Amino acid sequence: MKAYEAGEFKTLRTHDLEGCRLLGTDEGLVGAEDIHFGRNGVALMSSDDRWYWETDLLQNFSIRVRNAKAQGGIFSYDPATDRVSRLRHAGNSFPRDFHPHGISILPRAGFEGAEDSGGATRVFAVNHRKDGDAVEVFEATPDELRHVRSVKSSLWKNINDVAAAGGGFYVTNYMERAPVTHPLAIPELLNLQVEIGAAGYVLWCRHDAGQGEEPCVRVLGGLRMPNGVELSPDGRRVFVVESLGQRVVSYNVPPEGHGGDLLPEKTLYLGSACDNLSLSPSGRVYTACHPKAMTLKFLHSKRPSAFRSPSQVISFSQSLTSVREELLSADGSPLSASSAAAFFGSSLLVGGIHDPGFLACPGRTEA
């Protein structure tokens, strides 16, 4: 990817930050990489100090995570009370290391498809564990998480985001590359060239697979760093962001249902390296983006406090028409490297990969 393709020469305009506040810093929230609202109007977000992402660059996350200094967590935020809190693990229900990345919840705002949560709030979290990536499933109360199961697959290498539905979930694997253990094996720039190849894919995974049974099946491939994934409100379409393709594509779920090959429908060019996806209660799709991808990769991720990376929030309709709305843009302050945006009621929330806290922007209206 050349610098101009990564947006390094873009002229960016900061706008629509009025009324936005940085919250969660006092509660210890850092790196709010993904955010989703539940139907009750309470948001859940993943949190982890991801500086370890930039260590051992030629290796996958499960190897890099050995350098992490602290456990990550799931935080909640209620706009009605302005309360931020960390959900504790119930008892000894989850003794493993926890470094969440993309998350999904059931039931969640905007999604009306089939679900099997039994009325409880369930959280699905990509977890970069030392023994390999997993998707953790939790039952959540307002104050705690109770671990239900871990799902692991031999088919994934470096997973990123998850979108839950009845019976299972979709997960993005953003590149297919075995770990390289020698630190001088390939220059970092070449590593970037490996990452941007069309080697990413999407899996559908059942969370009721039996002992020793492979839970996942590959349903889509040939993608340029697939990142955010979300379902349409009725669960019949899947939206996938290709960060380095700078686009979002909608796919139809085949007649046989989840687990069959996804069928391409429409493409919308986004013009930035976008990240996670979420639905508003009306079914509109929200994403946060990295307008200057090389600034993020080579500067901000090395020294987040010294080098700021721009933030951008975009929304668009499920139909993926050519009309998209830029809701917010910032030069890296007060929040750098935006990776998640979620809307409910009149509140827009924005999280970033590395920064402490998240942005809460009240008084917004939806397009």
PDB file of N, CA, C and O in Angstrom, residues 27 37-38 87 90 127 164 197-198 215 219 228 240 243 248 265 286 312 321 328 338 345 354 365-366:
ATOM      1  N   GLU A  27     -11.907   5.292  35.769  1.00  0.00           N
ATOM      2  CA  GLU A  27     -12.244   3.893  36.062  1.00  0.00           C
ATOM      3  C   GLU A  27     -11.217   2.913  35.510  1.00  0.00           C
ATOM      4  O   GLU A  27     -11.373   1.697  35.644  1.00  0.00           O
ATOM      5  N   PHE A  37     -24.255  -1.241  21.890  1.00  0.00           N
ATOM      6  CA  PHE A  37     -25.358  -0.979  22.799  1.00  0.00           C
ATOM      7  C   PHE A  37     -26.259  -2.207  22.883  1.00  0.00           C
ATOM      8  O   PHE A  37     -26.564  -2.848  21.866  1.00  0.00           O
ATOM      9  N   GLY A  38     -26.707  -2.515  24.100  1.00  0.00           N
ATOM     10  CA  GLY A  38     -27.783  -3.470  24.266  1.00  0.00           C
ATOM     11  C   GLY A  38     -29.114  -2.797  24.013  1.00  0.00           C
ATOM     12  O   GLY A  38     -29.201  -1.561  23.922  1.00  0.00           O
ATOM     13  N   LEU A  87     -16.981  -4.643  34.529  1.00  0.00           N
ATOM     14  CA  LEU A  87     -17.681  -5.853  34.933  1.00  0.00           C
ATOM     15  C   LEU A  87     -16.658  -6.850  35.459  1.00  0.00           C
ATOM     16  O   LEU A  87     -15.705  -7.204  34.761  1.00  0.00           O
ATOM     17  N   ALA A  90     -17.279 -13.285  37.699  1.00  0.00           N
ATOM     18  CA  ALA A  90     -17.976 -13.887  38.832  1.00  0.00           C
ATOM     19  C   ALA A  90     -17.162 -15.035  39.407  1.00  0.00           C
ATOM     20  O   ALA A  90     -16.826 -15.985  38.694  1.00  0.00           O
ATOM     21  N   ASN A 127     -10.712 -13.137  22.197  1.00  0.00           N
ATOM     22  CA  ASN A 127      -9.734 -13.079  23.280  1.00  0.00           C
ATOM     23  C   ASN A 127      -8.393 -13.590  22.776  1.00  0.00           C
ATOM     24  O   ASN A 127      -8.276 -14.739  22.353  1.00  0.00           O
ATOM     25  N   ALA A 164     -22.556 -12.030  16.717  1.00  0.00           N
ATOM     26  CA  ALA A 164     -23.314 -13.160  17.236  1.00  0.00           C
ATOM     27  C   ALA A 164     -24.721 -13.203  16.666  1.00  0.00           C
ATOM     28  O   ALA A 164     -25.347 -12.174  16.401  1.00  0.00           O
ATOM     29  N   GLY A 197      -2.174  -8.414   1.683  1.00  0.00           N
ATOM     30  CA  GLY A 197      -2.615  -9.329   0.648  1.00  0.00           C
ATOM     31  C   GLY A 197      -4.053  -9.777   0.881  1.00  0.00           C
ATOM     32  O   GLY A 197      -4.589  -9.678   1.982  1.00  0.00           O
ATOM     33  N   ALA A 198      -4.704 -10.268  -0.170  1.00  0.00           N
ATOM     34  CA  ALA A 198      -6.102 -10.685  -0.064  1.00  0.00           C
ATOM     35  C   ALA A 198      -6.176 -12.089   0.524  1.00  0.00           C
ATOM     36  O   ALA A 198      -6.608 -13.042  -0.131  1.00  0.00           O
ATOM     37  N   PRO A 215     -15.655 -26.506  15.363  1.00  0.00           N
ATOM     38  CA  PRO A 215     -16.886 -25.714  15.454  1.00  0.00           C
ATOM     39  C   PRO A 215     -17.115 -24.770  14.284  1.00  0.00           C
ATOM     40  O   PRO A 215     -18.217 -24.240  14.129  1.00  0.00           O
ATOM     41  N   VAL A 219     -16.654 -19.439   5.302  1.00  0.00           N
ATOM     42  CA  VAL A 219     -17.794 -19.055   4.459  1.00  0.00           C
ATOM     43  C   VAL A 219     -17.459 -17.934   3.477  1.00  0.00           C
ATOM     44  O   VAL A 219     -18.282 -17.594   2.629  1.00  0.00           O
ATOM     45  N   GLY A 228     -14.213  -5.321  10.868  1.00  0.00           N
ATOM     46  CA  GLY A 228     -15.513  -5.349  11.498  1.00  0.00           C
ATOM     47  C   GLY A 228     -16.498  -6.244  10.762  1.00  0.00           C
ATOM     48  O   GLY A 228     -16.483  -6.338   9.534  1.00  0.00           O
ATOM     49  N   VAL A 240     -19.267  -6.836   6.068  1.00  0.00           N
ATOM     50  CA  VAL A 240     -17.851  -7.039   6.401  1.00  0.00           C
ATOM     51  C   VAL A 240     -17.055  -5.839   5.911  1.00  0.00           C
ATOM     52  O   VAL A 240     -17.152  -5.450   4.741  1.00  0.00           O
ATOM     53  N   SER A 243     -10.504  -3.433   5.829  1.00  0.00           N
ATOM     54  CA  SER A 243      -9.802  -2.209   6.221  1.00  0.00           C
ATOM     55  C   SER A 243      -8.870  -1.719   5.136  1.00  0.00           C
ATOM     56  O   SER A 243      -8.842  -0.521   4.812  1.00  0.00           O
ATOM     57  N   VAL A 248     -16.849  -1.517   2.561  1.00  0.00           N
ATOM     58  CA  VAL A 248     -17.712  -2.448   3.267  1.00  0.00           C
ATOM     59  C   VAL A 248     -18.550  -3.167   2.213  1.00  0.00           C
ATOM     60  O   VAL A 248     -18.999  -2.561   1.239  1.00  0.00           O
ATOM     61  N   GLU A 265     -23.384  -9.118  -2.319  1.00  0.00           N
ATOM     62  CA  GLU A 265     -24.541  -8.333  -2.729  1.00  0.00           C
ATOM     63  C   GLU A 265     -24.117  -6.948  -3.212  1.00  0.00           C
ATOM     64  O   GLU A 265     -24.117  -6.659  -4.395  1.00  0.00           O
ATOM     65  N   TYR A 286     -22.936   1.899  11.763  1.00  0.00           N
ATOM     66  CA  TYR A 286     -21.923   2.859  12.194  1.00  0.00           C
ATOM     67  C   TYR A 286     -20.553   2.203  12.172  1.00  0.00           C
ATOM     68  O   TYR A 286     -20.412   1.019  12.495  1.00  0.00           O
ATOM     69  N   GLN A 312     -12.249   9.181  12.826  1.00  0.00           N
ATOM     70  CA  GLN A 312     -13.342   9.477  11.912  1.00  0.00           C
ATOM     71  C   GLN A 312     -14.493   8.518  12.188  1.00  0.00           C
ATOM     72  O   GLN A 312     -14.272   7.323  12.416  1.00  0.00           O
ATOM     73  N   THR A 321     -26.091   2.383  -0.113  1.00  0.00           N
ATOM     74  CA  THR A 321     -26.161   3.363  -1.186  1.00  0.00           C
ATOM     75  C   THR A 321     -24.901   4.212  -1.157  1.00  0.00           C
ATOM     76  O   THR A 321     -24.115   4.163  -0.219  1.00  0.00           O
ATOM     77  N   LEU A 328     -18.253  12.651  12.517  1.00  0.00           N
ATOM     78  CA  LEU A 328     -17.242  13.215  13.407  1.00  0.00           C
ATOM     79  C   LEU A 328     -15.877  13.019  12.777  1.00  0.00           C
ATOM     80  O   LEU A 328     -15.623  11.987  12.148  1.00  0.00           O
ATOM     81  N   SER A 338      -9.562   6.093  16.218  1.00  0.00           N
ATOM     82  CA  SER A 338     -10.908   5.576  16.506  1.00  0.00           C
ATOM     83  C   SER A 338     -11.122   4.221  15.855  1.00  0.00           C
ATOM     84  O   SER A 338     -10.804   4.015  14.683  1.00  0.00           O
ATOM     85  N   GLY A 345     -30.413   6.247  21.079  1.00  0.00           N
ATOM     86  CA  GLY A 345     -31.129   7.419  21.579  1.00  0.00           C
ATOM     87  C   GLY A 345     -30.592   8.678  20.947  1.00  0.00           C
ATOM     88  O   GLY A 345     -30.798   8.940  19.763  1.00  0.00           O
ATOM     89  N   HIS A 354      -5.819   2.499  21.388  1.00  0.00           N
ATOM     90  CA  HIS A 354      -4.818   2.594  22.447  1.00  0.00           C
ATOM     91  C   HIS A 354      -5.147   3.606  23.538  1.00  0.00           C
ATOM     92  O   HIS A 354      -4.660   3.466  24.663  1.00  0.00           O
ATOM     93  N   THR A 365     -28.531  13.540  16.645  1.00  0.00           N
ATOM     94  CA  THR A 365     -29.685  13.015  15.910  1.00  0.00           C
ATOM     95  C   THR A 365     -29.174  12.107  14.807  1.00  0.00           C
ATOM     96  O   THR A 365     -28.045  12.258  14.337  1.00  0.00           O
ATOM     97  N   GLU A 366     -30.031  11.179  14.379  1.00  0.00           N
ATOM     98  CA  GLU A 366     -29.631  10.214  13.375  1.00  0.00           C
ATOM     99  C   GLU A 366     -30.082  10.662  11.994  1.00  0.00           C
ATOM    100  O   GLU A 366     -31.161  11.236  11.844  1.00  0.00           O
TER     101      GLU A 366
END
